[in-house]
XYZ file of C-alpha atoms in Angstrom:
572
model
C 36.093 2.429 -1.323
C 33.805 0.104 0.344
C 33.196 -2.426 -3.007
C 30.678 -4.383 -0.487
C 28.441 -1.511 -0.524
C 28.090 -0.740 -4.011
C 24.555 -2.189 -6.002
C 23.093 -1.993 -8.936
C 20.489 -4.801 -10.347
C 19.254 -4.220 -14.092
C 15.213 -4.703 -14.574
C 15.059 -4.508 -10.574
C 13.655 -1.261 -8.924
C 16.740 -0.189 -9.392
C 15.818 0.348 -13.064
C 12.330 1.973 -13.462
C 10.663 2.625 -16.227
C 8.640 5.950 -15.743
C 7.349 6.669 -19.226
C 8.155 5.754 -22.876
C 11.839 7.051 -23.688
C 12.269 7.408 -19.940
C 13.977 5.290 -17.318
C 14.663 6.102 -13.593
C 18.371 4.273 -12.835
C 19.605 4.045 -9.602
C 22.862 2.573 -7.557
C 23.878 1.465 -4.481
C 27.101 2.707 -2.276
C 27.803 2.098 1.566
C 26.756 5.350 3.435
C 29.409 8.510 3.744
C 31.821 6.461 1.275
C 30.639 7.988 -2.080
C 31.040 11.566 -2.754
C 30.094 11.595 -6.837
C 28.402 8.725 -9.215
C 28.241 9.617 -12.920
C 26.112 7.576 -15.675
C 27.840 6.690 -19.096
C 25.294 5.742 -21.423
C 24.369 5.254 -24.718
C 22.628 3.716 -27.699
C 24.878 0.989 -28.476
C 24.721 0.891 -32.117
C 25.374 4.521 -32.333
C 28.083 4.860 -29.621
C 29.873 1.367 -31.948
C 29.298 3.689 -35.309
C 30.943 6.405 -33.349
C 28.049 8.388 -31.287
C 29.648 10.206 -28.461
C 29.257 8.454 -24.689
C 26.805 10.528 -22.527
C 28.206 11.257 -19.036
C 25.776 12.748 -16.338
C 26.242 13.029 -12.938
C 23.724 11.202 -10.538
C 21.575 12.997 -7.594
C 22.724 12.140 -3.927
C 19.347 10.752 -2.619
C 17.698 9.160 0.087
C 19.792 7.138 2.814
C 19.436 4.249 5.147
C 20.900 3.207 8.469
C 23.775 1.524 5.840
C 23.541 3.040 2.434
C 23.036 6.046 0.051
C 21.114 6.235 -2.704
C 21.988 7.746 -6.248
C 19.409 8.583 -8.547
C 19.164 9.651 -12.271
C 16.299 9.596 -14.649
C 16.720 9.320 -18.054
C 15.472 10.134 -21.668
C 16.365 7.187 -24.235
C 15.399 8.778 -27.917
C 16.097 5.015 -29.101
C 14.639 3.584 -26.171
C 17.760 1.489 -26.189
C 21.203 1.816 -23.609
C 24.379 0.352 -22.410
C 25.207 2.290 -18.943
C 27.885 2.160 -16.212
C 28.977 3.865 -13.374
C 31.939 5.877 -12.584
C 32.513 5.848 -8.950
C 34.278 8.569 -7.132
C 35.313 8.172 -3.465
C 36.162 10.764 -0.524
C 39.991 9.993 -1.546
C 39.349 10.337 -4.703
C 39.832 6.950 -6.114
C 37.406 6.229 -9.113
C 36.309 2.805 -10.131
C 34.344 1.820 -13.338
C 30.875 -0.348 -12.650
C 28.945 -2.211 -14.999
C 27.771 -6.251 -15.797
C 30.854 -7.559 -15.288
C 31.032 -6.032 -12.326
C 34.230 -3.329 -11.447
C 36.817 -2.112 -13.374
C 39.654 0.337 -13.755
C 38.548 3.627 -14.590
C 40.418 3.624 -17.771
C 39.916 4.707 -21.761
C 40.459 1.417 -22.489
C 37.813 -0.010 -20.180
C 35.313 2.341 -20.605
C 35.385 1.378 -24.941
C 34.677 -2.708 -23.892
C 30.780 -2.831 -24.507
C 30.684 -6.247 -22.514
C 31.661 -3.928 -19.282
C 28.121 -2.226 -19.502
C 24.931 -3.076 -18.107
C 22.322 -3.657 -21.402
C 18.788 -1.981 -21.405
C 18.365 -3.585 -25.367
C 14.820 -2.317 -25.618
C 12.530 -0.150 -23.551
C 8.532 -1.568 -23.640
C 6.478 0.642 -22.026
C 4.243 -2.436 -21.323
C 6.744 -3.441 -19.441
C 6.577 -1.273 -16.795
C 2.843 -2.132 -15.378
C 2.410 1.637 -14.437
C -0.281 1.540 -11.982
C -3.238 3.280 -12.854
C -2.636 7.220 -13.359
C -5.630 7.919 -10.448
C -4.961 5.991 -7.427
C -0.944 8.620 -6.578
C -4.336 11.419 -6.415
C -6.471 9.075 -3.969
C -6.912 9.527 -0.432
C -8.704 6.213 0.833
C -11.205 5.837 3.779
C -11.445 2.030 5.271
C -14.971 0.766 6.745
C -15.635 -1.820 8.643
C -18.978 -2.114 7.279
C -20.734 -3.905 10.594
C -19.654 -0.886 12.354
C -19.569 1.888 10.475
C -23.426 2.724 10.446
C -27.369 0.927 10.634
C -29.242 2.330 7.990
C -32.041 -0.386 8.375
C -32.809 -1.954 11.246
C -34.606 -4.363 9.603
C -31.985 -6.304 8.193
C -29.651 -6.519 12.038
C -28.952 -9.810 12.564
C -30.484 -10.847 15.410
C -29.091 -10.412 18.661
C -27.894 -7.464 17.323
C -26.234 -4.803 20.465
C -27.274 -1.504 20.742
C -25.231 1.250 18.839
C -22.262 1.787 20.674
C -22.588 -0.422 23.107
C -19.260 -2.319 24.753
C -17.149 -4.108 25.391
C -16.922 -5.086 21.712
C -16.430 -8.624 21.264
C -15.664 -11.026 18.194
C -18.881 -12.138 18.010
C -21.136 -8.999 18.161
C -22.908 -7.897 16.164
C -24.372 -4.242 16.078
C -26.214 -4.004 12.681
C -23.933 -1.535 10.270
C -24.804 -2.562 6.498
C -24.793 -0.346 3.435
C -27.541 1.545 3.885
C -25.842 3.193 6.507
C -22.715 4.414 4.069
C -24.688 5.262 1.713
C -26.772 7.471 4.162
C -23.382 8.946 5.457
C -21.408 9.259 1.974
C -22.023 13.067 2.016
C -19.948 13.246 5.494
C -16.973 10.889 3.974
C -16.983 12.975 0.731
C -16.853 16.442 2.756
C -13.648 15.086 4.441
C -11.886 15.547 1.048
C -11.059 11.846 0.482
C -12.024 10.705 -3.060
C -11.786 6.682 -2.750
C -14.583 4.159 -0.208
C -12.241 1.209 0.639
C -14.911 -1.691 1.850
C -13.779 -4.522 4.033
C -15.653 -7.570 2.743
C -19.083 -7.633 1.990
C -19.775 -10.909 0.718
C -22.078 -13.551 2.471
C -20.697 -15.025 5.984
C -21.563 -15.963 9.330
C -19.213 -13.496 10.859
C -19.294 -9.986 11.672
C -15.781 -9.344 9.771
C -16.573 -11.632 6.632
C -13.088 -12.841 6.009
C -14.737 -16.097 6.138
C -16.982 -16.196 2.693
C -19.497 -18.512 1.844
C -20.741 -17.016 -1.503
C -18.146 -14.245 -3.058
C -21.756 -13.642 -5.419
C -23.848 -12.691 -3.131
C -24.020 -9.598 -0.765
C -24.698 -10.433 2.931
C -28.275 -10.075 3.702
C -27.346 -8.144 6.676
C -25.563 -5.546 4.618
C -28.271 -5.202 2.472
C -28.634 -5.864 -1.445
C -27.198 -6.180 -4.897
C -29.584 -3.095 -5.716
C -28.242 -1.430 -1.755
C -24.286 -1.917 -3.404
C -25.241 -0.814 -7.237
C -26.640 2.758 -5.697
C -23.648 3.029 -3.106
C -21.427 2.601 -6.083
C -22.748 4.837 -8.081
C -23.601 7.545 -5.676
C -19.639 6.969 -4.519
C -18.492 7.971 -8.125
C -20.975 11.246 -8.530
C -19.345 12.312 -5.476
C -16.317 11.864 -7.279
C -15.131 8.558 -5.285
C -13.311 5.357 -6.526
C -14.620 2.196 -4.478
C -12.070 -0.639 -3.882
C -13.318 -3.999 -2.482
C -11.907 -6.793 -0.749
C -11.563 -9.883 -1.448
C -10.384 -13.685 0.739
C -8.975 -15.994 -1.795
C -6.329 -17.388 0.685
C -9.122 -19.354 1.909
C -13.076 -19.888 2.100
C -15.371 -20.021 5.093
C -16.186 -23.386 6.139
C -20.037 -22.804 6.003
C -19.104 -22.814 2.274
C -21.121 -24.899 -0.306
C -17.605 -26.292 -1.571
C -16.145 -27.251 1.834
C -19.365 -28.679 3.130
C -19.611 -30.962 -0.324
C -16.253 -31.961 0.747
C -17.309 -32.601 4.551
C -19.617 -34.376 3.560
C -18.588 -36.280 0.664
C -15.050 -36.645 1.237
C -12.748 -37.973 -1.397
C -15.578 -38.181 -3.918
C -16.409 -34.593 -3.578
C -15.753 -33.203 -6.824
C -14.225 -30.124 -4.905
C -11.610 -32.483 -2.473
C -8.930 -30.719 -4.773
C -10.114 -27.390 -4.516
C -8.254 -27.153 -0.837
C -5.169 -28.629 1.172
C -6.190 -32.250 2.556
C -3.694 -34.524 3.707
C -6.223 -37.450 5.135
C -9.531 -38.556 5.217
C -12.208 -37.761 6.897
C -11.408 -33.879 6.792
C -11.044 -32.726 10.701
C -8.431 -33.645 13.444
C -6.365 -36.696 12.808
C -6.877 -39.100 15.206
C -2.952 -40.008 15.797
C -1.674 -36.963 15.882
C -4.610 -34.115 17.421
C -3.919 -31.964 14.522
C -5.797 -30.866 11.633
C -5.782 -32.896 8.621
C -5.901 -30.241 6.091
C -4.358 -26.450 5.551
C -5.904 -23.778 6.998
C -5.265 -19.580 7.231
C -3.090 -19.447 10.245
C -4.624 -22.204 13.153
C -8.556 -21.646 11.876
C -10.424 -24.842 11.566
C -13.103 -22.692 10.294
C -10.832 -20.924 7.530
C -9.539 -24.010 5.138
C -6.711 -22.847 2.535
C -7.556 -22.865 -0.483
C -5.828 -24.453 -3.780
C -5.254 -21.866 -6.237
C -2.818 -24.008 -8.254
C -6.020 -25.837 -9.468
C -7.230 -24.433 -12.519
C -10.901 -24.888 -11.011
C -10.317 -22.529 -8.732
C -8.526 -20.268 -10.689
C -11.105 -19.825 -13.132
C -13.786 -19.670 -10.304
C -12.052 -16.467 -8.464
C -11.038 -14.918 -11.831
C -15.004 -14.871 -12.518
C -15.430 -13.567 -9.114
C -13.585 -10.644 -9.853
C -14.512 -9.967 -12.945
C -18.424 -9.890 -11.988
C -17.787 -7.342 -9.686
C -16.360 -5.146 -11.900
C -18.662 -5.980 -14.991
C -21.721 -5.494 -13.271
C -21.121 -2.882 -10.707
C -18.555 -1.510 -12.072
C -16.163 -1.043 -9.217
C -12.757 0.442 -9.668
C -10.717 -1.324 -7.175
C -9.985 -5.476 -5.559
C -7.815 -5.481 -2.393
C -6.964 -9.156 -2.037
C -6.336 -10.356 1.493
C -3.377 -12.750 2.520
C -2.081 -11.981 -0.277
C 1.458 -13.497 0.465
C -0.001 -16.864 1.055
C -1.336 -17.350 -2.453
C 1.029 -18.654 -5.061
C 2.402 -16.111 -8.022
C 1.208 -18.002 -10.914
C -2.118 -17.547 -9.842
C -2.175 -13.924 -8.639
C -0.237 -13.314 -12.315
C -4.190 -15.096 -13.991
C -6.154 -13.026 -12.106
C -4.777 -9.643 -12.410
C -4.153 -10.113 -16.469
C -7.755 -11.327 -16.494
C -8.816 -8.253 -14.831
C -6.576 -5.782 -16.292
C -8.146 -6.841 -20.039
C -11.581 -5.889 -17.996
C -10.887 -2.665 -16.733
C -7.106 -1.873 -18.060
C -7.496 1.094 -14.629
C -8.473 -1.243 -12.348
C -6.171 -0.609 -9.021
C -5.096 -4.112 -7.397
C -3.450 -4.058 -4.053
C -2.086 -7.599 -1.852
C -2.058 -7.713 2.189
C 1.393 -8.570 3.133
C 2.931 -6.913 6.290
C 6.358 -7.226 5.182
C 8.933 -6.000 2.502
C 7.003 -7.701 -0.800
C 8.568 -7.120 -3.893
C 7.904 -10.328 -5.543
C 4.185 -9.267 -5.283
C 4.495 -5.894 -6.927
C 4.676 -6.209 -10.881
C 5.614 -8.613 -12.689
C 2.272 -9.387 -13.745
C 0.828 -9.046 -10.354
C -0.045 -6.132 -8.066
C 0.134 -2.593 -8.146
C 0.947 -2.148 -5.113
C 0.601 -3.979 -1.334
C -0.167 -2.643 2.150
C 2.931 -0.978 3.197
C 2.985 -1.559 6.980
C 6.925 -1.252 7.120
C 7.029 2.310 6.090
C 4.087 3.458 8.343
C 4.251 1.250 11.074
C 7.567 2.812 12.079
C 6.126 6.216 12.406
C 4.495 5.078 15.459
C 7.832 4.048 16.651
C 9.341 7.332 16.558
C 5.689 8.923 18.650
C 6.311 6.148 20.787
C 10.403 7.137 21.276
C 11.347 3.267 20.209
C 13.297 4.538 17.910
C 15.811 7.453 17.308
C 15.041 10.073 15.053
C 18.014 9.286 12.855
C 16.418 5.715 12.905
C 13.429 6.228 11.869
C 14.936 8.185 8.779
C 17.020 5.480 7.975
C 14.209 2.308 8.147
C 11.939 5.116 6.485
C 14.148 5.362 3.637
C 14.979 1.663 3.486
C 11.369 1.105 2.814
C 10.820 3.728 -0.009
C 13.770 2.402 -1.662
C 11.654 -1.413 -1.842
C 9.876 -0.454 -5.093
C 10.123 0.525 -8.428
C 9.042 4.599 -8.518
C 5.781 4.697 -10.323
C 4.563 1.427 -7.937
C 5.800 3.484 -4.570
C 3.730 6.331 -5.748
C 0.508 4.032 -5.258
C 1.774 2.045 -1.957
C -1.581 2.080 0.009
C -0.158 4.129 3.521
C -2.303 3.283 6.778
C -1.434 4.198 10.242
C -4.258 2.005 11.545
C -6.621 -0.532 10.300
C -9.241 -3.076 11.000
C -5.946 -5.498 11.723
C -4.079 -2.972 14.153
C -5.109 -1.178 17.550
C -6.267 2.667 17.025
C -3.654 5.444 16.465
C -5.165 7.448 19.137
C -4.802 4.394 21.475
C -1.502 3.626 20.350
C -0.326 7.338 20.826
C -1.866 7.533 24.648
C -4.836 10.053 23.449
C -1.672 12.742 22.542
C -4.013 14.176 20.267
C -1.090 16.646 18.773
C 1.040 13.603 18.006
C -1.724 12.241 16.225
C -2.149 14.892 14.242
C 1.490 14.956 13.363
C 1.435 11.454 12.265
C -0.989 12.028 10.242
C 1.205 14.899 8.461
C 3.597 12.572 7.800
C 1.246 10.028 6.443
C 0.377 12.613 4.072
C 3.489 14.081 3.037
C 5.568 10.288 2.301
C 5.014 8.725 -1.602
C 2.207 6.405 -1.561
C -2.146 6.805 -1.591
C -2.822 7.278 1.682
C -5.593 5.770 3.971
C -8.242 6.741 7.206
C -9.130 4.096 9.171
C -12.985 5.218 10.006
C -13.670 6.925 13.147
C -9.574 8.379 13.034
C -10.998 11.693 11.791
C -13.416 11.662 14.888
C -10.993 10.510 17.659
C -12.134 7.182 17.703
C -10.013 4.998 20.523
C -9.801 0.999 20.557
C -7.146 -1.523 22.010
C -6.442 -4.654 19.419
C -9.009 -6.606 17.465
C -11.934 -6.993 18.130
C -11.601 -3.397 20.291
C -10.394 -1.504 16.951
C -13.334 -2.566 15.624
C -15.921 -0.255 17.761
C -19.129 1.632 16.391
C -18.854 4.729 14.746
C -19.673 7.498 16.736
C -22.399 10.132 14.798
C -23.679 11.910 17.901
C -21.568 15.375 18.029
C -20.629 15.020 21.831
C -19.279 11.935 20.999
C -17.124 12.895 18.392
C -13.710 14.980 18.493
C -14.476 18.217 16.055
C -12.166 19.818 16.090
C -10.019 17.375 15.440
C -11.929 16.331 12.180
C -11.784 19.564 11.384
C -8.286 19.459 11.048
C -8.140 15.878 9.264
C -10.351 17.861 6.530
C -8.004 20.693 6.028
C -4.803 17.966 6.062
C -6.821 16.112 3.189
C -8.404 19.018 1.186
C -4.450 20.312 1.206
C -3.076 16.992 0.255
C -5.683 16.667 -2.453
C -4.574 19.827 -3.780
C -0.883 19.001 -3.662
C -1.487 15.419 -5.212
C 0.594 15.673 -8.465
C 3.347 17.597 -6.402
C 3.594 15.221 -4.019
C 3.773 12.667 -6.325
C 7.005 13.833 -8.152
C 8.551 16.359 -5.883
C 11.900 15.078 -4.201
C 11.779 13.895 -0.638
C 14.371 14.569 2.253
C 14.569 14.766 5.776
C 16.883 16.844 8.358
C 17.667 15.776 12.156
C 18.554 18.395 14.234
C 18.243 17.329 18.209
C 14.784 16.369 18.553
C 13.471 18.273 15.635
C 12.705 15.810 12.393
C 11.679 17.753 9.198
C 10.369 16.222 6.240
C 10.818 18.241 3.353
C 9.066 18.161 0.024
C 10.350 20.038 -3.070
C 10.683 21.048 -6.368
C 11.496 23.211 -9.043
C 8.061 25.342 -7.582
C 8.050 24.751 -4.378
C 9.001 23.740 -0.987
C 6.688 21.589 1.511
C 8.194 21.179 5.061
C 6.711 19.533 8.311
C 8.688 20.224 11.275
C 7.848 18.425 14.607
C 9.425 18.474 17.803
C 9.369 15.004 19.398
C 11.082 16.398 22.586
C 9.977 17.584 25.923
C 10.632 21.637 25.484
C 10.179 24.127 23.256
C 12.545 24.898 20.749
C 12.753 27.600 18.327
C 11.907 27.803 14.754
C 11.645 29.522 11.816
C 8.974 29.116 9.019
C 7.485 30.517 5.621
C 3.888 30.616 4.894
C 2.201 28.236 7.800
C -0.265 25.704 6.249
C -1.376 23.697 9.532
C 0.107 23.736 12.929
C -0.115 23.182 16.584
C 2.103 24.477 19.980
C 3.990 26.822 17.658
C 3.541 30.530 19.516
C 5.999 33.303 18.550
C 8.306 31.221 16.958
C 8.414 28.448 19.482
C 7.581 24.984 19.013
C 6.200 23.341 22.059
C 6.653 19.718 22.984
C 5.081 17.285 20.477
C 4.620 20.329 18.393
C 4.713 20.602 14.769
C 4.069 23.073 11.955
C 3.337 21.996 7.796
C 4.599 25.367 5.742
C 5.154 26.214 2.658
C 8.185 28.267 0.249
């Protein structure tokens, strides 16, 4: 038995609370080492006046490139357990595993109560469950320069024509909120049910990641009055709207940067940022900036959330937002670079607003010290989706894929992976339909599998519509609203995909996920007690033959044959 291989961390993920009197536990082994795990559990003050020891045996589950996955969930009447693990390997050898770590699987082992791992009390407050809506929310990302000009008379000026290219990172093209609002009918018939708005707030740039006034609409977007009837006219249609928010840094046209420019050390704001020397710029000896910045940005100065100033400044940010306007949603960008402490303020402050308020952190990587613990609900989860790319792209194997796939799902506590927000592009990436070479079948697979994985999936804009662009600034192009220019038939499908996944959304939310490799064919299987969901794609060069049940969505299946870059969504 490979001891190296075997896990189990108490109040980790690895111990998820799902409800009260109900815990999700799971364990570690090294992969194709473990053929049975059983739970021993019980109330500790019954089981020590004599209670019997409960002994279940755990589900096989997911697997990565180097481990299995055991899984059990769990009804505590007391809300209170001692547990272990009784390991059984393909030689049958069976260890005992609990706090102290392992021992032998004897009767006189198993009656120590130090050798068990302690749950003393299950809160339910302690599990942060992310709000109940967002595992039934399909998102749809604009770029609000770009997505469409609903007055004219508010383009800044030297504003392009619609549509017109190259795009570059300084044009400017007029889209404001007029123009979603105009268009909300043609998001809503898509089937998604949540508006996720890139930033809004007053800034000199086209992207407005660089914010002078987090108060104040642009002008160019439009109004206070322009966002109050898009926000309500997004919830009669039945959609949640999430904003987004730059608290990593400010823009440097802001009033508090410019006091500081201009005043220097007797700015009454020099400790709202990073400055290492006087006068703020480039220090003379050594070329470089004298003070912190997001990434190499002169224009984008870091700001100091450690100082309580500034806490309490962006806490009342947020809050307004919601208070007044009564959105349901704060994405908060560069997330990772912001300290804990601060992040842990903010989203108590806004939970005792709006105790359903979904909160989501920008990170690109693995993140678990952002999700709970006070802080988000979830963050962006590029590992698990940039991946499927790889696999359209044959980077990786199809038994690879599985395996990183699964490594990623395993990151997070249950009830927070439910809400991971799932893009295949965004704002930040170049275009699925670029990345996949215009293969418009493998983007439509993709997009199953966006679909079908545990999370609240997202639509860049323009996706649904075939909508191509290289890296920023080229992924941000115009929306295209002129039929000719748009792919129908293609959005027709996107709207089938998302009606179905809307109508699957507590399914897929608790069903059991798995995958099979067989040559080039990946399936990704959904099921339960009800009902089995399978996509199967071919990611090879010929046809292959299948077999399915009742055929939800498909394309290059014909007689039972599965064409190249094929795939079919069914249903048992």
């Amino acid at each position: 038995m490979q001891l190296a291989g075997i896990l189990h961390r108490p109040e980790s993920e690895d111990s998820a609370i799902l409800a009260d009197h109900r815990v999700l536990l799971r364990l570690q082994t090294a992969l194709d080492d473990v053929v049975k795990v059983e739970l021993a559990y019980a109330d500790m003050y019954l089981w020590q006046e004599g209670a019997p020891m409960q002994q279940v045996e755990m589900q096989k589950g997911l697997a990565t490139q180097a481990n299995q996955y055991w899984t059990l969930a769990v009804d505590l009447p007391t809300n209170r357990a001692i547990y272990a693990f009784k390991i059984t390997d393909q030689a049958g050898q069976t260890i005992g595993y609990g706090d102290e770590g392992f021992f032998d699987d004897t009767a006189a082992n198993w009656a120590v109560a130090g050798r068990y791992f302690h749950l003393p009390y299950l809160h339910l407050s302690d599990a942060e469950l992310p709000p109940a809506w967002v595992k039934h929310t399909v998102w749809y990302q604009i770029f609000p320069e770009r997505f469409a000009n609903g007055d004219v008379s508010n383009d800044p000026a030297g504003s392009q024509l619609w549509g017109q290219g190259p795009v570059k990172r300084d044009s400017f093209y007029g889209g404001d909120l007029r123009g979603i609002i105009d268009h909300l009918d043609d998001i809503a018939a898509l089937g998604v049910n949540g508006l996720y708005l890139c930033p809004i707030f007053t800034s000199p740039s086209n992207h407005k990641y660089d914010t002078i006034d987090h108060f104040e609409i642009d002008p160019h977007f439009g109004t206070k009055k322009d966002f109050q009837e898009l926000v309500d006219q997004a919830h009669a249609r039945g959609m949640k709207v999430m904003l987004d928010a730059v608290f990593n840094h400010f823009g440097d046209q802001s009033p508090q940067w410019r006091d500081v420019v201009k005043n220097g050390q007797d700015s009454r704001f020099a400790d709202w940022f990073h400055i290492h020397g006087w006068p703020v710029g480039v220090d003379a000896k050594t070329g470089a900036l004298n003070y912190e910045t997001f990434a190499t940005g002169a224009a984008m100065p870091k700001v100091n959330t450690q100082n309580p100033a500034v806490q309490q400044y962006l806490i009342d940010v947020t809050k307004y937002w919601i208070e007044q306007y009564n959105i349901d949603a704060w994405r908060f960008d560069v997330a990772d670079e912001v300290d804990h402490g601060f992040w842990r303020k903010l989203c108590g402050a806004l939970r005792t607003v709006k105790p359903e308020v979904y909160l989501l952190g920008e990170a690109w990587h693995s993140s678990q010290a952002l999700v709970g613990n006070g802080q988000f609900d979830a963050v962006m989860n590029y590992p698990l989706t940039q991946p499927i790319l790889a696999l359209f792209k044959h980077e990786l194997t199809l038994t690879d894929y599985v395996g990183k796939a699964n490594l990623q799902l395993m990151q997070y506590r249950q009830p927070n992976q439910q809400v991971m927000f799932n893009a295949l592009d965004t704002h930040d990436t170049a275009r699925l339909l670029t990345v996949l070479n215009h293969n418009i079948d493998q983007v439509k697979a993709a997009l199953i599998i966006l679909m079908l994985l545990p999370g609240t999936p997202c639509l860049y804009y323009g996706t649904e519509v075939g909508l191509a662009g290289g890296p920023d600034p080229d992924n941000r192009r115009c929306m295209p609203w002129q039929p000719a220019e748009q792919d129908l038939a293609l959005r027709s499908f996107v709207t089938k995909l998302v009606t179905w996944r809307q109508s699957q959304a507590d399914f897929l939310a608790d069903s059991q996920l798995s995958w099979q490799v067989a040559g080039d064919v990946l399936k990704l299987i959904r099921q339960d007690a009800t009902q089995t969901v399978t996509a199967t794609i071919n990611l090879g060069e010929t046809p292959v033959t299948v077999t399915t049940d009742k055929v939800i969505l498909s394309t290059a299946l014909t007689a039972g044959q599965l064409g190249a870059a094929g795939f079919v969504l069914s249903v048992k």
